[in-house]
Each structure stands twice: as C-alpha cells, then as structure tokens.
Amino acid sequence: MAYDAGYGGRDYGGGYDDSYDDRPEFRDGFRDLQPPEPGFDSTNYVPDVVKSFVVYLYRHIRQKNVYEIHQMYEGSFQKLSERLFKQSYWPAVEMIAPYVENDHVFCLLYKEMWFRHLYARLQPTLEQRCDSWDNYCNLFQVILHGNVNMQLPNQWLWDMVDEFIYQFQSFCQYRAKLKQRTDHELALLKQVDEVWNVIGVMNYLQALIEKSMILQILDEEKDGNVTFTATDGYDYHGGTNVLKVLGYFSIVGLLRVHCLLGDYQSGLRALSPIDINQPGVFNTVIGCQITTIYYYGFANLMLRRYLNAIKSFNQVLLYIFKTKQYHQRSSQYDQILKKNEQMYALLAICLSLCPHPKLVEENVNNLLREKYGEKMLRMQRSEEANFDELFSFSCPKFVTPSLPNYNEPLVNFNQDAYRLQLKLFLSEVRQQQLLSGIRSFLKLYTTISISKLASFMDVNEPTLRVALLMYKHKTHVINDDGSVLSNADVDFYVADDMVHIADTKVTKHFGDYFIQHISKFDEIINDLDQVQLE
C-alpha cells in the first residue's frame, strides 16, 4: 500500500492486550521458550512471543517511543534470536504482516532485520542475497521519496548502513569465488548484473547524503544555527530523524566503501564534513565510532600520514580500554574486540614506520607493548614478514567490484584486491628500509659528515644521499588542504657535505606524570576500601 501517513499521527493503543508487556517470557529473559525441533520450518510459524514482539515494536514505532524501540531492537530481538532462531530463520514477513496491519514500511524494516539475522547466523543463498538487495532498494526508495515520519534509534539506523555495506562486500567476495559456484548459480549471476553493483551502492549512499541535506546541516551547526549533534540527531519537535541520521551515517559508509576499493583519498574526502576530533553523532553508536576511526586511520596509514593514524587509533583504543566492560552484553561485543585487536596491530605498524611513542597514552602503550613489543622491534629492523603478518590480520576485506568474464575459464579472484594492496604496502616498507638506520644515527649527533654517516651505515655516499632525500620525501606528505604534513621525529638539512640535525630535545612535563600516578593511587585506595567493606 502507499505509505505517507506519519507514525504517531494517531492513537494506536486500542485493540491490543497491554498484559503482553508483563509476560515473563517476553520481558524476563524468555526463560520458558524452547527452540524449534531440527528440520522445523520456522518461516511459516509465528510463536506467540514473536507475535507480541512485532505488535509492540509496531506500536512503539507508531508512537515514536524511541526508548522502547531501542530496548526491543537491542534486547528483545537479540534474546529471541538466541533462544528461538539460533540456527533457523525468523518467521517470513508474510506471516507477521497481518499482525501489523500489513504496514508496508514496517514490513520493509522487519525484512531488513530478517536478512541481517540470516547473514549473522546462517549462510544466505544467492536468491536470498538478491532479495536482500531488493529490500534495501525498496526501503531506501521509501525513505528518499516517501513521507516517512518516524523516529528510530541511532543504533538501528547505523546498523542499516553498516549491514548494507557488509552485504555488498560479502556479495563481491561470493561472486569472486567462481570455482565454487554451481551451474545454476553461474546462470543466475549472469542475469543479476545490477544486484549489489558498486555504482548502485554508492549512489544510494550519496542520495541519502544529498536528500537529507546533512552537509548543509553540519555547516550550519558550525555557525550555531542548528543543534543536530546536541540532540544526537533526534527531532524533539514531532519530526523525523530517519533521513538526516541515515545521511550522516552514509558519510561514514562512503569512507568505508572507498577504502574497500583501495581509493583512500576519496574516502578521506568523503569523511571531511565530519570532524572526528570533535564530539559528533558518530560517537553515540560505539560500532560507528570504531568503524569511522578504523577506516580513517587505515586510509591515513596507506597515504603515509602516520601521525594522523597514530592519534586517531590512540583516541579510540583509549576509549575502548575505559568503556569495554559496559559493552559486554552488546550484540556487537565480539566485533568491538576484533576491531580493537586490528587497530592495535595497525598502531604497531604506524609506530614502527614512524616512531612517535609520546603520542600514545600510557595504558594503550602498555597493552601495545604486551601484544606486539617483539614484532615492533623486528619491524624496526625492516623484517618484512612481520609487516606482512600484521597487515594481513588488520586490513579490511578488500573487494574487486568489477563483473567477471564468464566466457573465460573460471578462476577465483576473491584475493586479488587484497594481494594488490599488500603488494603496494610492502613496496612502501621496502623503500623505507634504510630510514630506521638513518633515524637512529641522526638522534646521536648535532652534525655529522656524509662520509662518516655512510661508513656507519655501510653504504656508499651516493646511496646515502639518495636515502637522505628519501627520508625527507617519506616523512612529508601533502594533506587534504594542500599543506605539507611532516611525520618526521628528526629534522635535518645537508650543507657542504655535512648533515645538520635540528635540536629535537623536548621539555619534560613532570606534572602529567605525577597526576597520572596520583589518579592510580586513588583507584587503588578505592579498591582497597571496597574490599574492606565486603
């Protein structure tokens, strides 16, 4: 049916039994629920508790009750999935539609969750991948061109964008494994060229950004004319947050897509409207914050902007260190831990190529040394195998978005994009092999002759001069605004066959040191007081 009525436009309290909210199997951990028998077709049966779930989720969406929607989305949906549908499908949308008045928009939202559950716990078929693409197209079309007047939690809106890109990434990997595809799958793949097409994916993200006018909103916010960040993107005057917040998260989505394609300049350019050093709506969802910093830091690493990468990784790793215990019950906890480990590995790479340990907070630095202390020493000695290992562990799952040639012999090319990026990265590492040696010697002198430095490094003078020029080149990069950004921890210039080293001594600030240890002692005393009370 056509959808143009605003959620919340009418009282939707009548006709439903409010006692559903108090049922123990719905609110108190679903203790009495039993999973279906193996082989049972869960798509054609709707348990009572699922009826309650969809009825009340629909009701809260119509009433714009964001708190209750968030509780049901983050709590009830995850509990039901764990207890009833751990290895099976949720009921088909056709089965639950009568309980929600066949509402078109709600059915699209339900199918979005249905497919997300399928990808998380089961193995989607090619037909299901195509159906999920169609559902996202229909959902985004309604949001872009309809009059959808509802408020949804930021977590759900972020998950839509995040899952949309994940399924694109998954489809590209699936299509690239041609040797593993059946004749039926190959025949269908030839017919669905537009499904999860990279241009289509990026067009939807760009359309959400433009239609939401989020770029103008963020510009006006700098002048103090709007309060988008202060309200976390929600509209407290009866309006909708869906399009605006989806547009905002699509900025982060474009960064991610560009990084998956290996286009790091375009990724950082897409993210430029969001200042990651200031509080923003991306901070309100832990998954969005981690994704933003991970891809921002990785893009800067690949562009040799090591200082930017180190600062951003340190920022988010310190945040995770302080707040990790609060996310243990989150459905995204495992993903948070995985990205946490990947970012430590990327930070180890950055500090090996550009030693600036003073930029890393003490707690983060201690954990980093525990995890990768030995590997960092080897990387500083230019042992390529360790760079290869950490890069392979921590890099994104790159994709090849182009269509395969089905007329040629079938080969798997799902690793081609990764191998290319690894090759480019290791080529950069090889080019910097002499730099760590130069850096260590320059730190010992204020002036040193070219000949003496060449003898120390066991190379001839022409080779050393090339290496010194390379040091200057590799430690200076062009920033997005056209300015020159220096990553160097040692600065020098050459005159009359002498290398002159700038004074790099930094004044020590003992106050910070004592403040940190005073805070630690306060924590220890508080812990001891609690032990005594117990």
Coordinates of N, CA and C in Angstrom, one line a residue, residues 284-455:
T284 N 27.8 8.5 19.3 CA 26.7 7.9 20.0 C 26.5 6.4 19.8
V285 N 27.1 5.9 18.8 CA 27.0 4.4 18.5 C 28.4 3.9 18.5
I286 N 28.7 3.0 19.4 CA 30.1 2.5 19.5 C 30.6 1.9 18.2
G287 N 29.7 1.1 17.5 CA 30.1 0.5 16.3 C 30.4 1.5 15.2
C288 N 29.7 2.6 15.1 CA 30.0 3.7 14.2 C 31.3 4.4 14.5
Q289 N 31.5 4.6 15.8 CA 32.8 5.3 16.2 C 34.0 4.5 15.8
I290 N 33.9 3.2 16.1 CA 35.1 2.3 15.8 C 35.3 2.2 14.3
T291 N 34.2 2.0 13.6 CA 34.3 1.9 12.1 C 34.9 3.2 11.5
T292 N 34.4 4.3 12.0 CA 35.0 5.6 11.5 C 36.5 5.7 11.7
I293 N 36.9 5.5 12.9 CA 38.3 5.6 13.3 C 39.2 4.6 12.6
Y294 N 38.6 3.3 12.5 CA 39.4 2.3 11.9 C 39.7 2.6 10.4
Y295 N 38.7 3.0 9.7 CA 38.9 3.2 8.2 C 39.6 4.6 8.0
Y296 N 39.4 5.5 8.9 CA 40.1 6.8 8.8 C 41.6 6.6 9.1
G297 N 41.9 5.8 10.1 CA 43.3 5.5 10.5 C 44.0 4.7 9.4
F298 N 43.3 3.7 8.9 CA 43.9 2.8 7.8 C 44.2 3.6 6.6
A299 N 43.2 4.5 6.2 CA 43.4 5.3 5.0 C 44.7 6.2 5.2
N300 N 44.8 6.8 6.3 CA 46.0 7.6 6.6 C 47.3 6.8 6.6
L301 N 47.2 5.6 7.1 CA 48.4 4.7 7.1 C 48.8 4.5 5.6
M302 N 47.9 4.1 4.8 CA 48.2 3.8 3.4 C 48.7 5.1 2.6
L303 N 48.3 6.3 3.1 CA 48.8 7.5 2.5 C 50.0 8.1 3.1
R304 N 50.6 7.4 4.1 CA 51.8 7.8 4.8 C 51.5 8.9 5.7
R305 N 50.3 9.2 6.1 CA 50.0 10.2 7.1 C 50.0 9.6 8.5
Y306 N 51.2 9.1 8.9 CA 51.2 8.3 10.1 C 50.8 9.0 11.4
L307 N 51.1 10.3 11.5 CA 50.7 11.0 12.7 C 49.2 11.0 12.9
N308 N 48.5 11.3 11.8 CA 47.0 11.3 11.9 C 46.5 9.9 12.3
A309 N 47.1 8.8 11.7 CA 46.7 7.5 12.0 C 47.0 7.2 13.5
I310 N 48.2 7.5 14.0 CA 48.5 7.2 15.4 C 47.6 7.9 16.3
K311 N 47.3 9.2 16.1 CA 46.5 10.0 17.0 C 45.0 9.4 17.0
S312 N 44.5 9.0 15.9 CA 43.2 8.5 15.8 C 43.1 7.1 16.5
F313 N 44.0 6.2 16.2 CA 44.0 4.9 16.8 C 44.1 5.0 18.3
N314 N 45.0 5.9 18.8 CA 45.2 6.1 20.2 C 43.9 6.6 20.9
Q315 N 43.2 7.5 20.2 CA 42.0 8.0 20.7 C 40.9 7.0 21.0
V316 N 40.7 6.1 19.9 CA 39.6 5.1 20.1 C 40.0 3.9 20.9
L317 N 41.3 3.6 20.9 CA 41.8 2.5 21.7 C 41.7 2.8 23.2
L318 N 42.0 4.1 23.5 CA 41.9 4.5 24.9 C 40.4 4.5 25.3
Y319 N 39.5 4.9 24.4 CA 38.1 4.9 24.7 C 37.6 3.4 25.0
I320 N 38.0 2.5 24.1 CA 37.6 1.1 24.3 C 38.2 0.6 25.6
F321 N 39.4 0.9 25.9 CA 40.0 0.5 27.2 C 39.2 0.9 28.4
K322 N 38.7 2.1 28.4 CA 38.0 2.7 29.5 C 36.5 2.2 29.6
T323 N 35.9 1.8 28.4 CA 34.5 1.5 28.4 C 34.1 0.1 28.0
K324 N 35.1 -0.7 27.8 CA 34.9 -2.1 27.3 C 33.9 -2.8 28.1
Q325 N 34.0 -2.7 29.4 CA 33.2 -3.5 30.3 C 31.7 -3.2 30.2
Y326 N 31.4 -1.9 29.7 CA 30.0 -1.5 29.5 C 29.3 -2.1 28.3
H327 N 30.1 -2.7 27.4 CA 29.6 -3.2 26.2 C 29.6 -4.8 26.1
Q328 N 29.8 -5.4 27.3 CA 29.9 -6.9 27.2 C 28.6 -7.5 26.9
R329 N 27.5 -6.9 27.2 CA 26.2 -7.5 26.8 C 25.7 -7.1 25.5
S330 N 26.4 -6.3 24.8 CA 26.0 -5.8 23.5 C 26.2 -6.9 22.5
S331 N 25.3 -6.9 21.5 CA 25.4 -7.9 20.4 C 26.6 -7.7 19.6
Q332 N 27.2 -6.5 19.7 CA 28.4 -6.1 18.9 C 29.7 -6.3 19.6
Y333 N 29.6 -6.9 20.8 CA 30.8 -7.0 21.7 C 32.0 -7.7 21.0
D334 N 31.7 -8.9 20.3 CA 32.7 -9.6 19.6 C 33.4 -8.8 18.5
Q335 N 32.5 -8.0 17.8 CA 33.0 -7.2 16.7 C 33.9 -6.1 17.3
I336 N 33.5 -5.5 18.4 CA 34.3 -4.5 19.1 C 35.7 -5.0 19.4
L337 N 35.7 -6.2 20.0 CA 37.0 -6.9 20.4 C 37.9 -7.1 19.2
K338 N 37.3 -7.6 18.1 CA 38.0 -7.9 16.8 C 38.6 -6.6 16.3
K339 N 37.8 -5.5 16.2 CA 38.4 -4.3 15.7 C 39.4 -3.7 16.6
N340 N 39.2 -3.9 17.9 CA 40.2 -3.5 18.9 C 41.6 -4.1 18.6
E341 N 41.6 -5.4 18.4 CA 42.9 -6.1 18.1 C 43.5 -5.6 16.8
Q342 N 42.6 -5.4 15.8 CA 43.1 -5.0 14.5 C 43.7 -3.6 14.6
M343 N 43.1 -2.7 15.4 CA 43.7 -1.4 15.5 C 45.0 -1.4 16.3
Y344 N 45.2 -2.3 17.2 CA 46.5 -2.4 17.9 C 47.5 -2.8 16.9
A345 N 47.2 -3.7 16.0 CA 48.2 -4.2 15.0 C 48.5 -3.0 14.1
L346 N 47.5 -2.2 13.7 CA 47.8 -1.1 12.8 C 48.6 0.0 13.5
L347 N 48.3 0.2 14.8 CA 49.1 1.1 15.5 C 50.6 0.7 15.7
A348 N 50.8 -0.6 15.8 CA 52.1 -1.2 15.9 C 52.9 -0.9 14.5
I349 N 52.2 -1.1 13.4 CA 52.8 -0.8 12.1 C 53.1 0.7 12.0
C350 N 52.2 1.6 12.4 CA 52.5 3.0 12.3 C 53.7 3.4 13.1
L351 N 53.7 2.9 14.3 CA 54.9 3.3 15.2 C 56.2 2.7 14.8
S352 N 56.1 1.6 14.1 CA 57.4 1.0 13.5 C 57.9 1.8 12.4
L353 N 57.0 2.4 11.6 CA 57.4 3.2 10.4 C 57.6 4.6 10.8
C354 N 57.0 5.1 11.9 CA 57.1 6.5 12.3 C 57.1 6.5 13.8
P355 N 58.3 6.3 14.4 CA 58.3 6.2 15.9 C 57.9 7.5 16.6
H356 N 56.7 7.6 17.1 CA 56.3 8.7 17.9 C 55.5 8.2 19.1
P357 N 56.2 7.5 20.0 CA 55.5 6.9 21.1 C 54.9 7.9 22.1
K358 N 55.4 9.1 22.1 CA 54.8 10.1 23.0 C 53.4 10.5 22.7
L359 N 53.0 10.1 21.4 CA 51.6 10.4 21.0 C 50.6 9.4 21.6
V360 N 51.1 8.3 22.2 CA 50.3 7.2 22.6 C 50.1 7.2 24.1
E361 N 48.9 7.2 24.6 CA 48.6 7.2 26.0 C 49.2 6.0 26.7
E362 N 49.6 6.2 28.0 CA 50.3 5.1 28.7 C 49.6 3.8 28.7
N363 N 48.3 3.7 29.0 CA 47.6 2.5 29.1 C 47.6 1.8 27.8
V364 N 47.4 2.6 26.7 CA 47.4 2.0 25.3 C 48.8 1.5 25.0
N365 N 49.8 2.3 25.3 CA 51.2 1.9 25.0 C 51.6 0.6 25.7
N366 N 51.1 0.5 27.0 CA 51.5 -0.7 27.8 C 50.9 -2.0 27.1
L367 N 49.6 -1.9 26.7 CA 48.9 -3.0 26.1 C 49.6 -3.3 24.7
L368 N 50.0 -2.2 24.0 CA 50.6 -2.4 22.7 C 51.9 -3.2 22.9
R369 N 52.7 -2.8 23.9 CA 54.0 -3.5 24.1 C 53.8 -4.9 24.5
E370 N 52.7 -5.2 25.2 CA 52.4 -6.6 25.6 C 52.1 -7.4 24.4
K371 N 51.3 -6.9 23.5 CA 50.8 -7.6 22.3 C 51.9 -7.7 21.2
Y372 N 52.6 -6.6 20.9 CA 53.4 -6.6 19.7 C 54.8 -6.0 20.0
G373 N 55.2 -6.0 21.2 CA 56.6 -5.5 21.5 C 57.7 -6.1 20.7
E374 N 57.7 -7.4 20.7 CA 58.8 -8.1 19.9 C 58.7 -7.9 18.4
K375 N 57.4 -7.9 17.9 CA 57.2 -7.7 16.5 C 57.6 -6.3 16.1
M376 N 57.4 -5.3 16.9 CA 57.7 -4.0 16.6 C 59.2 -3.8 16.5
L377 N 60.0 -4.5 17.4 CA 61.4 -4.4 17.3 C 61.9 -5.0 16.0
R378 N 61.3 -6.1 15.6 CA 61.7 -6.7 14.3 C 61.3 -5.9 13.1
M379 N 60.1 -5.2 13.2 CA 59.7 -4.4 12.1 C 60.6 -3.1 12.0
Q380 N 61.1 -2.6 13.1 CA 62.0 -1.5 13.1 C 63.4 -1.9 12.5
R381 N 63.6 -3.2 12.4 CA 64.8 -3.8 11.8 C 64.5 -4.2 10.3
S382 N 63.3 -3.7 9.9 CA 62.8 -3.9 8.5 C 62.6 -5.4 8.1
E383 N 62.2 -6.2 9.1 CA 61.9 -7.6 8.8 C 60.5 -7.7 8.2
E384 N 60.4 -7.9 6.9 CA 59.2 -7.8 6.1 C 58.1 -8.8 6.5
A385 N 58.5 -9.9 7.0 CA 57.5 -11.0 7.3 C 56.5 -10.5 8.4
N386 N 57.0 -9.7 9.3 CA 56.2 -9.2 10.4 C 55.2 -8.1 9.9
F387 N 55.6 -7.3 9.0 CA 54.7 -6.3 8.3 C 53.6 -7.0 7.6
D388 N 54.0 -8.1 6.9 CA 53.1 -8.9 6.1 C 52.0 -9.5 7.0
E389 N 52.5 -10.1 8.1 CA 51.6 -10.7 9.1 C 50.6 -9.8 9.7
L390 N 51.1 -8.6 10.2 CA 50.2 -7.7 10.8 C 49.2 -7.0 9.9
F391 N 49.7 -6.7 8.7 CA 48.9 -6.1 7.7 C 47.8 -7.0 7.3
S392 N 48.1 -8.3 7.0 CA 47.1 -9.3 6.6 C 46.0 -9.5 7.7
F393 N 46.4 -9.4 9.0 CA 45.5 -9.6 10.1 C 44.6 -8.4 10.2
S394 N 45.1 -7.2 10.0 CA 44.4 -6.0 10.4 C 43.7 -5.2 9.2
C395 N 44.0 -5.6 8.0 CA 43.5 -4.8 6.9 C 42.0 -5.1 6.6
P396 N 41.3 -4.2 6.0 CA 39.9 -4.5 5.6 C 39.8 -5.7 4.6
K397 N 38.7 -6.2 4.4 CA 38.5 -7.3 3.4 C 38.2 -6.6 2.0
F398 N 39.3 -6.3 1.3 CA 39.1 -5.5 0.1 C 38.3 -6.3 -0.9
V399 N 37.7 -5.6 -1.9 CA 36.8 -6.2 -2.8 C 37.2 -5.8 -4.2
T400 N 36.9 -6.7 -5.2 CA 37.0 -6.4 -6.6 C 35.6 -6.3 -7.1
P401 N 35.1 -5.0 -7.4 CA 33.7 -4.8 -7.7 C 33.3 -5.1 -9.1
S402 N 34.3 -5.3 -10.0 CA 34.0 -5.5 -11.4 C 33.4 -6.8 -11.7
L403 N 32.6 -6.9 -12.7 CA 32.0 -8.2 -13.1 C 33.0 -9.1 -13.7
P404 N 32.9 -10.4 -13.4 CA 33.8 -11.4 -14.0 C 33.5 -11.7 -15.5
N405 N 34.4 -12.2 -16.2 CA 34.1 -12.6 -17.6 C 33.8 -14.1 -17.5
Y406 N 32.5 -14.4 -17.7 CA 32.0 -15.7 -17.5 C 32.4 -16.6 -18.8
N407 N 32.9 -16.0 -19.8 CA 33.2 -16.8 -21.0 C 34.6 -17.3 -20.9
E408 N 35.4 -16.8 -20.0 CA 36.8 -17.3 -19.8 C 36.8 -18.5 -18.8
P409 N 37.9 -19.3 -18.7 CA 37.9 -20.3 -17.7 C 37.7 -19.8 -16.3
L410 N 36.9 -20.5 -15.5 CA 36.5 -20.0 -14.2 C 37.7 -20.0 -13.2
V411 N 38.0 -18.9 -12.6 CA 39.1 -18.8 -11.6 C 38.5 -18.0 -10.4
N412 N 39.1 -18.3 -9.2 CA 38.7 -17.5 -8.1 C 39.6 -16.2 -8.0
F413 N 39.0 -15.1 -7.9 CA 39.8 -13.8 -7.8 C 39.4 -13.0 -6.6
N414 N 38.9 -13.7 -5.6 CA 38.5 -13.0 -4.3 C 39.6 -12.4 -3.5
Q415 N 40.9 -12.9 -3.8 CA 42.0 -12.4 -3.1 C 42.8 -11.4 -3.9
D416 N 42.4 -11.1 -5.1 CA 43.2 -10.3 -5.9 C 43.4 -8.9 -5.4
A417 N 42.3 -8.3 -4.9 CA 42.4 -6.9 -4.4 C 43.2 -6.9 -3.1
Y418 N 43.1 -7.9 -2.2 CA 44.0 -7.9 -1.0 C 45.4 -8.0 -1.4
R419 N 45.7 -8.9 -2.4 CA 47.1 -9.1 -2.8 C 47.7 -7.8 -3.4
L420 N 46.9 -7.1 -4.1 CA 47.4 -5.8 -4.7 C 47.7 -4.8 -3.6
Q421 N 46.8 -4.7 -2.6 CA 47.1 -3.7 -1.5 C 48.3 -4.1 -0.7
L422 N 48.4 -5.4 -0.4 CA 49.6 -5.9 0.3 C 50.9 -5.7 -0.4
K423 N 50.8 -5.9 -1.7 CA 52.0 -5.6 -2.6 C 52.4 -4.2 -2.5
L424 N 51.4 -3.2 -2.6 CA 51.7 -1.8 -2.5 C 52.3 -1.4 -1.2
F425 N 51.7 -2.0 -0.1 CA 52.2 -1.7 1.2 C 53.6 -2.2 1.5
L426 N 53.9 -3.4 1.1 CA 55.2 -4.0 1.3 C 56.2 -3.3 0.4
S427 N 55.8 -2.8 -0.8 CA 56.7 -2.0 -1.6 C 57.1 -0.7 -0.8
E428 N 56.1 -0.1 -0.2 CA 56.4 1.1 0.6 C 57.4 0.8 1.8
V429 N 57.2 -0.4 2.4 CA 58.0 -0.8 3.5 C 59.5 -1.0 3.0
R430 N 59.6 -1.6 1.9 CA 61.0 -1.8 1.3 C 61.7 -0.5 1.0
Q431 N 60.9 0.5 0.5 CA 61.5 1.8 0.2 C 62.0 2.5 1.5
Q432 N 61.5 2.1 2.6 CA 61.9 2.8 3.9 C 62.9 2.0 4.7
Q433 N 63.5 0.9 4.1 CA 64.4 0.1 4.9 C 65.5 0.8 5.5
L434 N 66.1 1.8 4.8 CA 67.3 2.5 5.3 C 66.9 3.6 6.3
L435 N 65.6 3.9 6.4 CA 65.3 5.1 7.2 C 65.4 4.9 8.6
S436 N 65.1 3.7 9.2 CA 65.3 3.5 10.6 C 66.7 3.6 11.0
G437 N 67.7 3.1 10.2 CA 69.1 3.3 10.5 C 69.5 4.7 10.5
I438 N 69.1 5.5 9.5 CA 69.4 6.9 9.4 C 68.8 7.6 10.7
R439 N 67.6 7.3 11.0 CA 67.0 8.0 12.2 C 67.8 7.7 13.4
S440 N 68.2 6.5 13.7 CA 68.9 6.1 14.9 C 70.2 6.9 15.0
F441 N 70.9 7.0 13.9 CA 72.2 7.7 13.9 C 72.1 9.2 14.1
L442 N 71.1 9.8 13.4 CA 70.9 11.2 13.5 C 70.5 11.7 14.9
K443 N 69.8 10.8 15.7 CA 69.5 11.2 17.0 C 70.7 11.3 17.9
L444 N 71.8 10.8 17.5 CA 73.0 10.8 18.3 C 73.9 12.0 18.1
Y445 N 73.6 12.7 17.0 CA 74.5 13.8 16.6 C 73.8 15.1 16.4
T446 N 74.5 16.2 16.5 CA 74.0 17.5 16.0 C 74.5 17.8 14.6
T447 N 75.7 17.4 14.3 CA 76.3 17.4 13.0 C 77.1 16.2 12.7
I448 N 77.1 15.7 11.5 CA 77.9 14.5 11.1 C 78.1 14.6 9.6
S449 N 79.3 14.2 9.2 CA 79.7 14.3 7.8 C 79.0 13.2 7.0
I450 N 78.8 13.4 5.7 CA 78.2 12.4 4.8 C 79.0 11.2 4.8
S451 N 80.3 11.4 4.7 CA 81.2 10.2 4.6 C 81.2 9.3 5.9
K452 N 81.1 10.0 7.0 CA 81.1 9.3 8.3 C 79.8 8.5 8.5
L453 N 78.7 9.2 8.2 CA 77.4 8.5 8.3 C 77.3 7.4 7.3
A454 N 77.9 7.5 6.1 CA 77.8 6.4 5.1 C 78.6 5.2 5.6
S455 N 79.8 5.5 6.3 CA 80.6 4.4 6.8 C 79.8 3.7 7.9

